[in-house]
Amino acid sequence: MNTQNTPPGNPPPVPPQVQYVLASYPPPSEDDEINLLDLWRMLARYKLMIIVITLLATAAAVTVALMTTPIYRAEILLAPVSDDEQGAMGAIASQLGGIASLAGINMGSGGGSTAQALATLTSRRFINDFIAENKLMPVLFADKWDATSKTWKVNSPSDEPTMGTAYETFKNILVVNTDKKNGLVTLAVEWRDSEQAASWVNELVVRLNNHEKQLAIKETEQSLAYLKEQLPKTSVMEVQQAIYRLIEAQTKKIMLANVRDQFAFKVIDPAVVPEKRVKPNRKLIVGLGAMLGLVSGILLAFLASAIRKQSAEGAREASKESA
């Protein structure tokens, strides 16, 4: 662009292409601009309404936070019992593993896998047995239970809580977390009674270890019965010696299982009665309630201002028409 003929002190001429582009965009009007002063005046005009709505929402949030039943979390830290921790049983299994495979005998440690034990813990049968033996139906559904008459406060027998409902309720308060790095398992119960939560989670681990131990003993006894049946059926000395060694190993396996209480999981840190609740977060509830009230008050202020402005414009138009 040649600017040599432009008089000193004057800006260079705008090219026609730029003039065309600028002409296609009309200049903004004053009505389209946001006047912060008008906005502040509008909020000041309706400040009482905003304050009242915010206070009402905050009061409602405080009421909800105080009336919500507190929930406590009792945790227990567990370590799976590894094959090496089976003591002499692990060494015997490694020495006779090949012979045991030929004989169709499982020389595993008996502790079962961690995944299998945890699946048993959350199974319907295990939880239902725990609920039935500890008579937890009135505890889980205390709002429907009449402690005086020992009956359910329902209109018909079909409305009484069932074991299926109890299973879902108990499973929802049971939390199982496994650390993939070190294999440690955290088992927790979240319940409104802190003492019951701690008692339940400790008892669950005891029952789980006992269940896994009895299952291993039963399987081992079946293996022993099979070996004793096969012993008279062979006259080969080497096979008989192998069967005797297997019988001895399985017998030691039963002995080790009987003397170990913590069969599937070792308790690293038992559950204690929690002192602090995990739910509800009252500060968060009150904060959200106050924020919601403030936003609602501002939105209502905008709405009221728009209605007032529209009514004023309608009144002016009506006065012009009447004049």
PDB file of C-alpha atoms in Angstrom:
ATOM      1  CA  MET A   1       0.000   0.000   0.000  1.00  0.00           C
ATOM      2  CA  ASN A   2       1.433   3.406  -1.056  1.00  0.00           C
ATOM      3  CA  THR A   3       1.396   5.986   1.737  1.00  0.00           C
ATOM      4  CA  GLN A   4       3.747   8.569   0.192  1.00  0.00           C
ATOM      5  CA  ASN A   5       0.852  10.898  -0.929  1.00  0.00           C
ATOM      6  CA  THR A   6      -0.921  10.797   2.462  1.00  0.00           C
ATOM      7  CA  PRO A   7      -0.914  14.211   4.155  1.00  0.00           C
ATOM      8  CA  PRO A   8       1.147  14.373   7.336  1.00  0.00           C
ATOM      9  CA  GLY A   9      -0.869  13.735  10.519  1.00  0.00           C
ATOM     10  CA  ASN A  10      -3.705  11.913   8.756  1.00  0.00           C
ATOM     11  CA  PRO A  11      -4.185   8.139   9.010  1.00  0.00           C
ATOM     12  CA  PRO A  12      -3.709   6.112   5.859  1.00  0.00           C
ATOM     13  CA  PRO A  13      -6.845   5.440   3.822  1.00  0.00           C
ATOM     14  CA  VAL A  14      -8.753   2.245   4.538  1.00  0.00           C
ATOM     15  CA  PRO A  15      -8.715  -0.181   1.621  1.00  0.00           C
ATOM     16  CA  PRO A  16     -12.110  -0.841  -0.050  1.00  0.00           C
ATOM     17  CA  GLN A  17     -12.049  -4.523   0.992  1.00  0.00           C
ATOM     18  CA  VAL A  18     -11.708  -3.591   4.657  1.00  0.00           C
ATOM     19  CA  GLN A  19     -14.433  -0.951   4.329  1.00  0.00           C
ATOM     20  CA  TYR A  20     -16.800  -3.603   2.920  1.00  0.00           C
ATOM     21  CA  VAL A  21     -16.093  -5.986   5.797  1.00  0.00           C
ATOM     22  CA  LEU A  22     -16.593  -3.261   8.406  1.00  0.00           C
ATOM     23  CA  ALA A  23     -19.823  -2.139   6.771  1.00  0.00           C
ATOM     24  CA  SER A  24     -21.269  -5.675   7.049  1.00  0.00           C
ATOM     25  CA  TYR A  25     -21.033  -5.476  10.872  1.00  0.00           C
ATOM     26  CA  PRO A  26     -23.213  -2.719  12.336  1.00  0.00           C
ATOM     27  CA  PRO A  27     -21.831  -0.902  15.376  1.00  0.00           C
ATOM     28  CA  PRO A  28     -23.058  -2.205  18.722  1.00  0.00           C
ATOM     29  CA  SER A  29     -25.925  -0.324  20.237  1.00  0.00           C
ATOM     30  CA  GLU A  30     -26.016   0.889  23.796  1.00  0.00           C
ATOM     31  CA  ASP A  31     -28.838  -1.559  24.602  1.00  0.00           C
ATOM     32  CA  ASP A  32     -26.574  -4.518  23.816  1.00  0.00           C
ATOM     33  CA  GLU A  33     -23.877  -3.443  26.228  1.00  0.00           C
ATOM     34  CA  ILE A  34     -23.957  -4.779  29.782  1.00  0.00           C
ATOM     35  CA  ASN A  35     -24.226  -1.951  32.231  1.00  0.00           C
ATOM     36  CA  LEU A  36     -22.649  -3.182  35.466  1.00  0.00           C
ATOM     37  CA  LEU A  37     -24.061  -0.225  37.335  1.00  0.00           C
ATOM     38  CA  ASP A  38     -27.616  -1.132  36.318  1.00  0.00           C
ATOM     39  CA  LEU A  39     -26.936  -4.741  37.291  1.00  0.00           C
ATOM     40  CA  TRP A  40     -25.697  -3.690  40.713  1.00  0.00           C
ATOM     41  CA  ARG A  41     -28.710  -1.417  41.188  1.00  0.00           C
ATOM     42  CA  MET A  42     -31.039  -4.278  40.277  1.00  0.00           C
ATOM     43  CA  LEU A  43     -29.388  -6.601  42.823  1.00  0.00           C
ATOM     44  CA  ALA A  44     -29.485  -3.867  45.454  1.00  0.00           C
ATOM     45  CA  ARG A  45     -33.199  -3.322  44.771  1.00  0.00           C
ATOM     46  CA  TYR A  46     -33.937  -7.005  45.434  1.00  0.00           C
ATOM     47  CA  LYS A  47     -31.278  -7.595  48.077  1.00  0.00           C
ATOM     48  CA  LEU A  48     -33.849  -8.347  50.760  1.00  0.00           C
ATOM     49  CA  MET A  49     -35.421 -11.071  48.642  1.00  0.00           C
ATOM     50  CA  ILE A  50     -31.993 -12.559  47.832  1.00  0.00           C
ATOM     51  CA  ILE A  51     -30.978 -12.549  51.500  1.00  0.00           C
ATOM     52  CA  VAL A  52     -34.246 -14.154  52.623  1.00  0.00           C
ATOM     53  CA  ILE A  53     -34.071 -16.919  50.002  1.00  0.00           C
ATOM     54  CA  THR A  54     -30.420 -17.612  50.839  1.00  0.00           C
ATOM     55  CA  LEU A  55     -31.183 -17.819  54.566  1.00  0.00           C
ATOM     56  CA  LEU A  56     -34.177 -20.107  53.981  1.00  0.00           C
ATOM     57  CA  ALA A  57     -32.124 -22.440  51.785  1.00  0.00           C
ATOM     58  CA  THR A  58     -29.314 -22.475  54.335  1.00  0.00           C
ATOM     59  CA  ALA A  59     -31.754 -23.227  57.155  1.00  0.00           C
ATOM     60  CA  ALA A  60     -33.241 -26.077  55.120  1.00  0.00           C
ATOM     61  CA  ALA A  61     -29.764 -27.480  54.457  1.00  0.00           C
ATOM     62  CA  VAL A  62     -28.897 -27.287  58.160  1.00  0.00           C
ATOM     63  CA  THR A  63     -32.118 -29.128  59.012  1.00  0.00           C
ATOM     64  CA  VAL A  64     -31.370 -31.858  56.472  1.00  0.00           C
ATOM     65  CA  ALA A  65     -27.786 -32.207  57.726  1.00  0.00           C
ATOM     66  CA  LEU A  66     -28.885 -32.524  61.353  1.00  0.00           C
ATOM     67  CA  MET A  67     -31.805 -34.884  60.677  1.00  0.00           C
ATOM     68  CA  THR A  68     -29.867 -37.243  58.410  1.00  0.00           C
ATOM     69  CA  THR A  69     -28.839 -40.382  60.283  1.00  0.00           C
ATOM     70  CA  PRO A  70     -25.059 -40.429  60.837  1.00  0.00           C
ATOM     71  CA  ILE A  71     -23.221 -43.357  59.279  1.00  0.00           C
ATOM     72  CA  TYR A  72     -20.041 -44.819  60.799  1.00  0.00           C
ATOM     73  CA  ARG A  73     -17.399 -46.867  59.016  1.00  0.00           C
ATOM     74  CA  ALA A  74     -15.592 -49.720  60.800  1.00  0.00           C
ATOM     75  CA  GLU A  75     -12.602 -51.142  58.918  1.00  0.00           C
ATOM     76  CA  ILE A  76     -10.400 -54.204  59.295  1.00  0.00           C
ATOM     77  CA  LEU A  77      -7.113 -54.732  57.430  1.00  0.00           C
ATOM     78  CA  LEU A  78      -6.411 -58.245  56.175  1.00  0.00           C
ATOM     79  CA  ALA A  79      -3.509 -60.043  54.534  1.00  0.00           C
ATOM     80  CA  PRO A  80      -4.224 -63.135  52.428  1.00  0.00           C
ATOM     81  CA  VAL A  81      -2.544 -66.306  53.681  1.00  0.00           C
ATOM     82  CA  SER A  82      -0.062 -67.271  50.971  1.00  0.00           C
ATOM     83  CA  ASP A  83       1.049 -70.771  50.042  1.00  0.00           C
ATOM     84  CA  ASP A  84       4.381 -70.172  51.736  1.00  0.00           C
ATOM     85  CA  GLU A  85       2.602 -69.496  54.999  1.00  0.00           C
ATOM     86  CA  GLN A  86       1.138 -72.960  54.995  1.00  0.00           C
ATOM     87  CA  GLY A  87       4.369 -74.148  56.648  1.00  0.00           C
ATOM     88  CA  ALA A  88       5.368 -77.733  56.008  1.00  0.00           C
ATOM     89  CA  MET A  89       2.336 -78.257  53.804  1.00  0.00           C
ATOM     90  CA  GLY A  90       3.824 -76.068  51.082  1.00  0.00           C
ATOM     91  CA  ALA A  91       7.056 -78.080  50.994  1.00  0.00           C
ATOM     92  CA  ILE A  92       5.190 -81.391  50.855  1.00  0.00           C
ATOM     93  CA  ALA A  93       2.986 -80.146  48.053  1.00  0.00           C
ATOM     94  CA  SER A  94       6.033 -79.098  45.996  1.00  0.00           C
ATOM     95  CA  GLN A  95       7.726 -82.472  46.492  1.00  0.00           C
ATOM     96  CA  LEU A  96       4.691 -84.634  45.702  1.00  0.00           C
ATOM     97  CA  GLY A  97       2.916 -82.388  43.252  1.00  0.00           C
ATOM     98  CA  GLY A  98       3.701 -84.607  40.252  1.00  0.00           C
ATOM     99  CA  ILE A  99       2.657 -87.831  41.932  1.00  0.00           C
ATOM    100  CA  ALA A 100      -0.464 -86.163  43.283  1.00  0.00           C
ATOM    101  CA  SER A 101      -1.420 -85.040  39.785  1.00  0.00           C
ATOM    102  CA  LEU A 102      -1.083 -88.582  38.469  1.00  0.00           C
ATOM    103  CA  ALA A 103      -3.257 -89.824  41.294  1.00  0.00           C
ATOM    104  CA  GLY A 104      -5.861 -87.114  40.672  1.00  0.00           C
ATOM    105  CA  ILE A 105      -5.310 -85.496  44.078  1.00  0.00           C
ATOM    106  CA  ASN A 106      -5.195 -81.743  44.623  1.00  0.00           C
ATOM    107  CA  MET A 107      -2.172 -80.852  46.742  1.00  0.00           C
ATOM    108  CA  GLY A 108      -2.985 -77.179  46.935  1.00  0.00           C
ATOM    109  CA  SER A 109      -2.447 -75.219  50.078  1.00  0.00           C
ATOM    110  CA  GLY A 110      -6.080 -75.414  51.060  1.00  0.00           C
ATOM    111  CA  GLY A 111      -6.396 -71.718  51.763  1.00  0.00           C
ATOM    112  CA  GLY A 112      -8.056 -71.056  48.446  1.00  0.00           C
ATOM    113  CA  SER A 113      -7.511 -67.969  46.351  1.00  0.00           C
ATOM    114  CA  THR A 114      -8.184 -64.502  47.654  1.00  0.00           C
ATOM    115  CA  ALA A 115     -10.731 -63.854  44.936  1.00  0.00           C
ATOM    116  CA  GLN A 116     -12.588 -67.038  45.832  1.00  0.00           C
ATOM    117  CA  ALA A 117     -12.644 -66.158  49.530  1.00  0.00           C
ATOM    118  CA  LEU A 118     -13.906 -62.632  48.840  1.00  0.00           C
ATOM    119  CA  ALA A 119     -16.541 -64.009  46.478  1.00  0.00           C
ATOM    120  CA  THR A 120     -17.696 -66.269  49.302  1.00  0.00           C
ATOM    121  CA  LEU A 121     -17.811 -63.292  51.649  1.00  0.00           C
ATOM    122  CA  THR A 122     -20.223 -61.390  49.402  1.00  0.00           C
ATOM    123  CA  SER A 123     -22.239 -64.423  48.345  1.00  0.00           C
ATOM    124  CA  ARG A 124     -25.936 -64.613  49.088  1.00  0.00           C
ATOM    125  CA  ARG A 125     -25.681 -67.829  51.098  1.00  0.00           C
ATOM    126  CA  PHE A 126     -22.864 -66.573  53.340  1.00  0.00           C
ATOM    127  CA  ILE A 127     -24.529 -63.235  54.102  1.00  0.00           C
ATOM    128  CA  ASN A 128     -27.969 -64.770  54.619  1.00  0.00           C
ATOM    129  CA  ASP A 129     -26.527 -67.288  57.073  1.00  0.00           C
ATOM    130  CA  PHE A 130     -24.806 -64.452  58.933  1.00  0.00           C
ATOM    131  CA  ILE A 131     -28.061 -62.472  59.107  1.00  0.00           C
ATOM    132  CA  ALA A 132     -30.093 -65.480  60.249  1.00  0.00           C
ATOM    133  CA  GLU A 133     -27.653 -66.671  62.925  1.00  0.00           C
ATOM    134  CA  ASN A 134     -27.238 -63.186  64.394  1.00  0.00           C
ATOM    135  CA  LYS A 135     -30.977 -62.379  64.071  1.00  0.00           C
ATOM    136  CA  LEU A 136     -30.315 -59.137  62.215  1.00  0.00           C
ATOM    137  CA  MET A 137     -33.644 -58.756  60.429  1.00  0.00           C
ATOM    138  CA  PRO A 138     -35.133 -56.484  63.157  1.00  0.00           C
ATOM    139  CA  VAL A 139     -31.871 -54.527  63.240  1.00  0.00           C
ATOM    140  CA  LEU A 140     -31.636 -53.986  59.497  1.00  0.00           C
ATOM    141  CA  PHE A 141     -35.292 -52.952  59.293  1.00  0.00           C
ATOM    142  CA  ALA A 142     -35.742 -51.256  62.648  1.00  0.00           C
ATOM    143  CA  ASP A 143     -38.264 -48.785  61.236  1.00  0.00           C
ATOM    144  CA  LYS A 144     -40.624 -51.672  60.406  1.00  0.00           C
ATOM    145  CA  TRP A 145     -40.112 -53.654  63.616  1.00  0.00           C
ATOM    146  CA  ASP A 146     -42.189 -53.341  66.767  1.00  0.00           C
ATOM    147  CA  ALA A 147     -39.847 -54.288  69.612  1.00  0.00           C
ATOM    148  CA  THR A 148     -42.700 -54.477  72.133  1.00  0.00           C
ATOM    149  CA  SER A 149     -44.915 -56.942  70.298  1.00  0.00           C
ATOM    150  CA  LYS A 150     -42.037 -58.577  68.383  1.00  0.00           C
ATOM    151  CA  THR A 151     -43.935 -58.196  65.112  1.00  0.00           C
ATOM    152  CA  TRP A 152     -43.559 -56.283  61.884  1.00  0.00           C
ATOM    153  CA  LYS A 153     -45.406 -52.991  61.555  1.00  0.00           C
ATOM    154  CA  VAL A 154     -46.859 -53.732  58.128  1.00  0.00           C
ATOM    155  CA  ASN A 155     -50.350 -53.820  56.652  1.00  0.00           C
ATOM    156  CA  SER A 156     -50.049 -57.336  55.257  1.00  0.00           C
ATOM    157  CA  PRO A 157     -47.595 -60.256  55.525  1.00  0.00           C
ATOM    158  CA  SER A 158     -46.498 -59.614  51.949  1.00  0.00           C
ATOM    159  CA  ASP A 159     -45.027 -56.288  53.081  1.00  0.00           C
ATOM    160  CA  GLU A 160     -42.663 -57.925  55.573  1.00  0.00           C
ATOM    161  CA  PRO A 161     -38.948 -57.704  54.726  1.00  0.00           C
ATOM    162  CA  THR A 162     -37.576 -60.835  53.089  1.00  0.00           C
ATOM    163  CA  MET A 163     -34.153 -62.436  53.183  1.00  0.00           C
ATOM    164  CA  GLY A 164     -33.616 -61.223  49.639  1.00  0.00           C
ATOM    165  CA  THR A 165     -34.195 -57.633  50.730  1.00  0.00           C
ATOM    166  CA  ALA A 166     -31.990 -58.182  53.784  1.00  0.00           C
ATOM    167  CA  TYR A 167     -29.191 -59.523  51.580  1.00  0.00           C
ATOM    168  CA  GLU A 168     -29.289 -56.450  49.319  1.00  0.00           C
ATOM    169  CA  THR A 169     -29.392 -54.144  52.341  1.00  0.00           C
ATOM    170  CA  PHE A 170     -26.432 -55.783  54.046  1.00  0.00           C
ATOM    171  CA  LYS A 171     -24.408 -56.025  50.847  1.00  0.00           C
ATOM    172  CA  ASN A 172     -24.858 -52.281  50.310  1.00  0.00           C
ATOM    173  CA  ILE A 173     -23.254 -51.508  53.683  1.00  0.00           C
ATOM    174  CA  LEU A 174     -20.375 -53.919  53.051  1.00  0.00           C
ATOM    175  CA  VAL A 175     -17.285 -52.421  51.389  1.00  0.00           C
ATOM    176  CA  VAL A 176     -14.376 -54.550  50.102  1.00  0.00           C
ATOM    177  CA  ASN A 177     -11.212 -52.950  48.706  1.00  0.00           C
ATOM    178  CA  THR A 178      -8.133 -54.833  47.505  1.00  0.00           C
ATOM    179  CA  ASP A 179      -4.757 -53.160  47.106  1.00  0.00           C
ATOM    180  CA  LYS A 180      -3.300 -54.541  43.887  1.00  0.00           C
ATOM    181  CA  LYS A 181       0.255 -53.556  44.838  1.00  0.00           C
ATOM    182  CA  ASN A 182       0.618 -55.411  48.124  1.00  0.00           C
ATOM    183  CA  GLY A 183      -2.465 -57.645  48.066  1.00  0.00           C
ATOM    184  CA  LEU A 184      -3.847 -56.315  51.355  1.00  0.00           C
ATOM    185  CA  VAL A 185      -7.623 -56.324  51.716  1.00  0.00           C
ATOM    186  CA  THR A 186      -9.654 -53.690  53.544  1.00  0.00           C
ATOM    187  CA  LEU A 187     -13.068 -54.853  54.685  1.00  0.00           C
ATOM    188  CA  ALA A 188     -15.482 -52.253  56.038  1.00  0.00           C
ATOM    189  CA  VAL A 189     -19.058 -52.010  57.261  1.00  0.00           C
ATOM    190  CA  GLU A 190     -20.880 -48.677  57.074  1.00  0.00           C
ATOM    191  CA  TRP A 191     -23.751 -48.569  59.557  1.00  0.00           C
ATOM    192  CA  ARG A 192     -25.603 -46.133  61.773  1.00  0.00           C
ATOM    193  CA  ASP A 193     -24.487 -47.904  64.962  1.00  0.00           C
ATOM    194  CA  SER A 194     -20.711 -47.674  65.389  1.00  0.00           C
ATOM    195  CA  GLU A 195     -20.466 -50.583  67.846  1.00  0.00           C
ATOM    196  CA  GLN A 196     -22.515 -52.874  65.635  1.00  0.00           C
ATOM    197  CA  ALA A 197     -20.426 -51.932  62.597  1.00  0.00           C
ATOM    198  CA  ALA A 198     -17.183 -52.905  64.343  1.00  0.00           C
ATOM    199  CA  SER A 199     -18.670 -56.096  65.757  1.00  0.00           C
ATOM    200  CA  TRP A 200     -20.082 -57.198  62.407  1.00  0.00           C
ATOM    201  CA  VAL A 201     -16.920 -56.667  60.393  1.00  0.00           C
ATOM    202  CA  ASN A 202     -14.779 -58.559  62.927  1.00  0.00           C
ATOM    203  CA  GLU A 203     -17.294 -61.397  63.075  1.00  0.00           C
ATOM    204  CA  LEU A 204     -17.462 -61.625  59.292  1.00  0.00           C
ATOM    205  CA  VAL A 205     -13.727 -62.288  59.072  1.00  0.00           C
ATOM    206  CA  VAL A 206     -13.914 -64.951  61.784  1.00  0.00           C
ATOM    207  CA  ARG A 207     -16.767 -66.673  59.992  1.00  0.00           C
ATOM    208  CA  LEU A 208     -15.021 -66.444  56.630  1.00  0.00           C
ATOM    209  CA  ASN A 209     -11.816 -68.003  57.939  1.00  0.00           C
ATOM    210  CA  ASN A 210     -13.791 -70.771  59.619  1.00  0.00           C
ATOM    211  CA  HIS A 211     -15.810 -71.382  56.452  1.00  0.00           C
ATOM    212  CA  GLU A 212     -12.686 -71.650  54.271  1.00  0.00           C
ATOM    213  CA  LYS A 213     -11.007 -73.924  56.820  1.00  0.00           C
ATOM    214  CA  GLN A 214     -13.962 -76.306  57.023  1.00  0.00           C
ATOM    215  CA  LEU A 215     -14.186 -76.379  53.238  1.00  0.00           C
ATOM    216  CA  ALA A 216     -10.477 -77.268  52.935  1.00  0.00           C
ATOM    217  CA  ILE A 217     -10.782 -79.971  55.592  1.00  0.00           C
ATOM    218  CA  LYS A 218     -13.773 -81.488  53.813  1.00  0.00           C
ATOM    219  CA  GLU A 219     -11.962 -81.565  50.485  1.00  0.00           C
ATOM    220  CA  THR A 220      -8.881 -83.101  52.107  1.00  0.00           C
ATOM    221  CA  GLU A 221     -10.944 -85.783  53.823  1.00  0.00           C
ATOM    222  CA  GLN A 222     -12.455 -86.675  50.464  1.00  0.00           C
ATOM    223  CA  SER A 223      -8.933 -86.987  49.041  1.00  0.00           C
ATOM    224  CA  LEU A 224      -7.935 -89.254  51.921  1.00  0.00           C
ATOM    225  CA  ALA A 225     -10.958 -91.462  51.352  1.00  0.00           C
ATOM    226  CA  TYR A 226     -10.055 -91.763  47.678  1.00  0.00           C
ATOM    227  CA  LEU A 227      -6.433 -92.659  48.468  1.00  0.00           C
ATOM    228  CA  LYS A 228      -7.443 -95.322  50.974  1.00  0.00           C
ATOM    229  CA  GLU A 229      -9.754 -96.834  48.381  1.00  0.00           C
ATOM    230  CA  GLN A 230      -6.980 -96.944  45.789  1.00  0.00           C
ATOM    231  CA  LEU A 231      -4.360 -98.452  48.115  1.00  0.00           C
ATOM    232  CA  PRO A 232      -5.667-102.089  48.086  1.00  0.00           C
ATOM    233  CA  LYS A 233      -6.164-101.954  44.307  1.00  0.00           C
ATOM    234  CA  THR A 234      -2.461-101.880  43.466  1.00  0.00           C
ATOM    235  CA  SER A 235       0.380-104.293  44.198  1.00  0.00           C
ATOM    236  CA  VAL A 236       3.172-102.145  42.805  1.00  0.00           C
ATOM    237  CA  MET A 237       5.450-101.169  45.651  1.00  0.00           C
ATOM    238  CA  GLU A 238       6.382 -97.764  44.201  1.00  0.00           C
ATOM    239  CA  VAL A 239       2.721 -96.788  43.770  1.00  0.00           C
ATOM    240  CA  GLN A 240       1.870 -97.952  47.266  1.00  0.00           C
ATOM    241  CA  GLN A 241       4.703 -95.897  48.722  1.00  0.00           C
ATOM    242  CA  ALA A 242       3.525 -92.854  46.768  1.00  0.00           C
ATOM    243  CA  ILE A 243      -0.019 -93.318  48.059  1.00  0.00           C
ATOM    244  CA  TYR A 244       1.255 -93.652  51.644  1.00  0.00           C
ATOM    245  CA  ARG A 245       3.203 -90.425  51.250  1.00  0.00           C
ATOM    246  CA  LEU A 246       0.116 -88.707  49.878  1.00  0.00           C
ATOM    247  CA  ILE A 247      -1.973 -89.985  52.770  1.00  0.00           C
ATOM    248  CA  GLU A 248       0.618 -88.671  55.205  1.00  0.00           C
ATOM    249  CA  ALA A 249       0.685 -85.291  53.461  1.00  0.00           C
ATOM    250  CA  GLN A 250      -3.086 -84.981  53.425  1.00  0.00           C
ATOM    251  CA  THR A 251      -3.237 -85.959  57.097  1.00  0.00           C
ATOM    252  CA  LYS A 252      -0.725 -83.209  57.938  1.00  0.00           C
ATOM    253  CA  LYS A 253      -2.790 -80.843  55.849  1.00  0.00           C
ATOM    254  CA  ILE A 254      -5.833 -81.503  58.025  1.00  0.00           C
ATOM    255  CA  MET A 255      -3.759 -81.052  61.174  1.00  0.00           C
ATOM    256  CA  LEU A 256      -2.409 -77.694  59.998  1.00  0.00           C
ATOM    257  CA  ALA A 257      -5.888 -76.521  59.076  1.00  0.00           C
ATOM    258  CA  ASN A 258      -7.277 -77.453  62.475  1.00  0.00           C
ATOM    259  CA  VAL A 259      -4.629 -75.548  64.421  1.00  0.00           C
ATOM    260  CA  ARG A 260      -4.888 -72.337  62.353  1.00  0.00           C
ATOM    261  CA  ASP A 261      -7.797 -70.021  63.107  1.00  0.00           C
ATOM    262  CA  GLN A 262      -6.802 -67.381  60.548  1.00  0.00           C
ATOM    263  CA  PHE A 263      -6.945 -69.758  57.615  1.00  0.00           C
ATOM    264  CA  ALA A 264      -7.694 -67.577  54.580  1.00  0.00           C
ATOM    265  CA  PHE A 265      -6.841 -64.101  55.946  1.00  0.00           C
ATOM    266  CA  LYS A 266      -4.552 -62.813  58.651  1.00  0.00           C
ATOM    267  CA  VAL A 267      -5.886 -59.871  60.629  1.00  0.00           C
ATOM    268  CA  ILE A 268      -3.325 -57.077  60.441  1.00  0.00           C
ATOM    269  CA  ASP A 269      -5.436 -54.375  62.061  1.00  0.00           C
ATOM    270  CA  PRO A 270      -8.760 -55.377  63.667  1.00  0.00           C
ATOM    271  CA  ALA A 271     -11.767 -53.115  63.513  1.00  0.00           C
ATOM    272  CA  VAL A 272     -12.425 -50.779  66.431  1.00  0.00           C
ATOM    273  CA  VAL A 273     -15.491 -48.728  67.245  1.00  0.00           C
ATOM    274  CA  PRO A 274     -15.280 -45.624  65.004  1.00  0.00           C
ATOM    275  CA  GLU A 275     -15.656 -42.252  66.691  1.00  0.00           C
ATOM    276  CA  LYS A 276     -16.213 -40.058  63.637  1.00  0.00           C
ATOM    277  CA  ARG A 277     -19.008 -40.429  61.128  1.00  0.00           C
ATOM    278  CA  VAL A 278     -18.339 -40.723  57.394  1.00  0.00           C
ATOM    279  CA  LYS A 279     -21.828 -39.612  56.348  1.00  0.00           C
ATOM    280  CA  PRO A 280     -23.338 -37.085  56.066  1.00  0.00           C
ATOM    281  CA  ASN A 281     -20.824 -34.323  55.345  1.00  0.00           C
ATOM    282  CA  ARG A 282     -22.722 -31.573  57.145  1.00  0.00           C
ATOM    283  CA  LYS A 283     -20.400 -28.748  56.133  1.00  0.00           C
ATOM    284  CA  LEU A 284     -20.743 -29.702  52.482  1.00  0.00           C
ATOM    285  CA  ILE A 285     -24.526 -29.935  52.720  1.00  0.00           C
ATOM    286  CA  VAL A 286     -24.824 -26.512  54.394  1.00  0.00           C
ATOM    287  CA  GLY A 287     -22.403 -24.950  51.919  1.00  0.00           C
ATOM    288  CA  LEU A 288     -24.269 -26.335  48.925  1.00  0.00           C
ATOM    289  CA  GLY A 289     -27.585 -25.215  50.415  1.00  0.00           C
ATOM    290  CA  ALA A 290     -26.331 -21.656  50.920  1.00  0.00           C
ATOM    291  CA  MET A 291     -24.897 -21.545  47.393  1.00  0.00           C
ATOM    292  CA  LEU A 292     -28.102 -22.891  45.901  1.00  0.00           C
ATOM    293  CA  GLY A 293     -30.139 -20.313  47.827  1.00  0.00           C
ATOM    294  CA  LEU A 294     -27.906 -17.464  46.661  1.00  0.00           C
ATOM    295  CA  VAL A 295     -28.086 -18.536  43.018  1.00  0.00           C
ATOM    296  CA  SER A 296     -31.844 -19.026  43.254  1.00  0.00           C
ATOM    297  CA  GLY A 297     -32.278 -15.583  44.830  1.00  0.00           C
ATOM    298  CA  ILE A 298     -30.257 -13.897  42.070  1.00  0.00           C
ATOM    299  CA  LEU A 299     -32.198 -15.711  39.342  1.00  0.00           C
ATOM    300  CA  LEU A 300     -35.494 -14.680  40.930  1.00  0.00           C
ATOM    301  CA  ALA A 301     -34.204 -11.117  41.137  1.00  0.00           C
ATOM    302  CA  PHE A 302     -33.476 -11.158  37.400  1.00  0.00           C
ATOM    303  CA  LEU A 303     -36.924 -12.589  36.733  1.00  0.00           C
ATOM    304  CA  ALA A 304     -38.652 -10.000  38.922  1.00  0.00           C
ATOM    305  CA  SER A 305     -36.670  -7.189  37.286  1.00  0.00           C
ATOM    306  CA  ALA A 306     -37.596  -8.426  33.806  1.00  0.00           C
ATOM    307  CA  ILE A 307     -41.282  -8.644  34.736  1.00  0.00           C
ATOM    308  CA  ARG A 308     -41.176  -5.175  36.257  1.00  0.00           C
ATOM    309  CA  LYS A 309     -39.473  -3.746  33.182  1.00  0.00           C
ATOM    310  CA  GLN A 310     -41.974  -5.403  30.862  1.00  0.00           C
ATOM    311  CA  SER A 311     -44.887  -4.087  32.941  1.00  0.00           C
ATOM    312  CA  ALA A 312     -43.447  -0.549  32.872  1.00  0.00           C
ATOM    313  CA  GLU A 313     -43.027  -0.662  29.091  1.00  0.00           C
ATOM    314  CA  GLY A 314     -46.605  -1.906  28.690  1.00  0.00           C
ATOM    315  CA  ALA A 315     -47.886   0.917  30.881  1.00  0.00           C
ATOM    316  CA  ARG A 316     -45.991   3.510  28.823  1.00  0.00           C
ATOM    317  CA  GLU A 317     -47.351   2.139  25.570  1.00  0.00           C
ATOM    318  CA  ALA A 318     -50.874   2.143  26.994  1.00  0.00           C
ATOM    319  CA  SER A 319     -50.511   5.776  28.099  1.00  0.00           C
ATOM    320  CA  LYS A 320     -49.274   6.786  24.633  1.00  0.00           C
ATOM    321  CA  GLU A 321     -52.214   5.099  22.954  1.00  0.00           C
ATOM    322  CA  SER A 322     -54.692   6.747  25.318  1.00  0.00           C
ATOM    323  CA  ALA A 323     -53.116  10.148  24.671  1.00  0.00           C
TER     324      ALA A 323
END
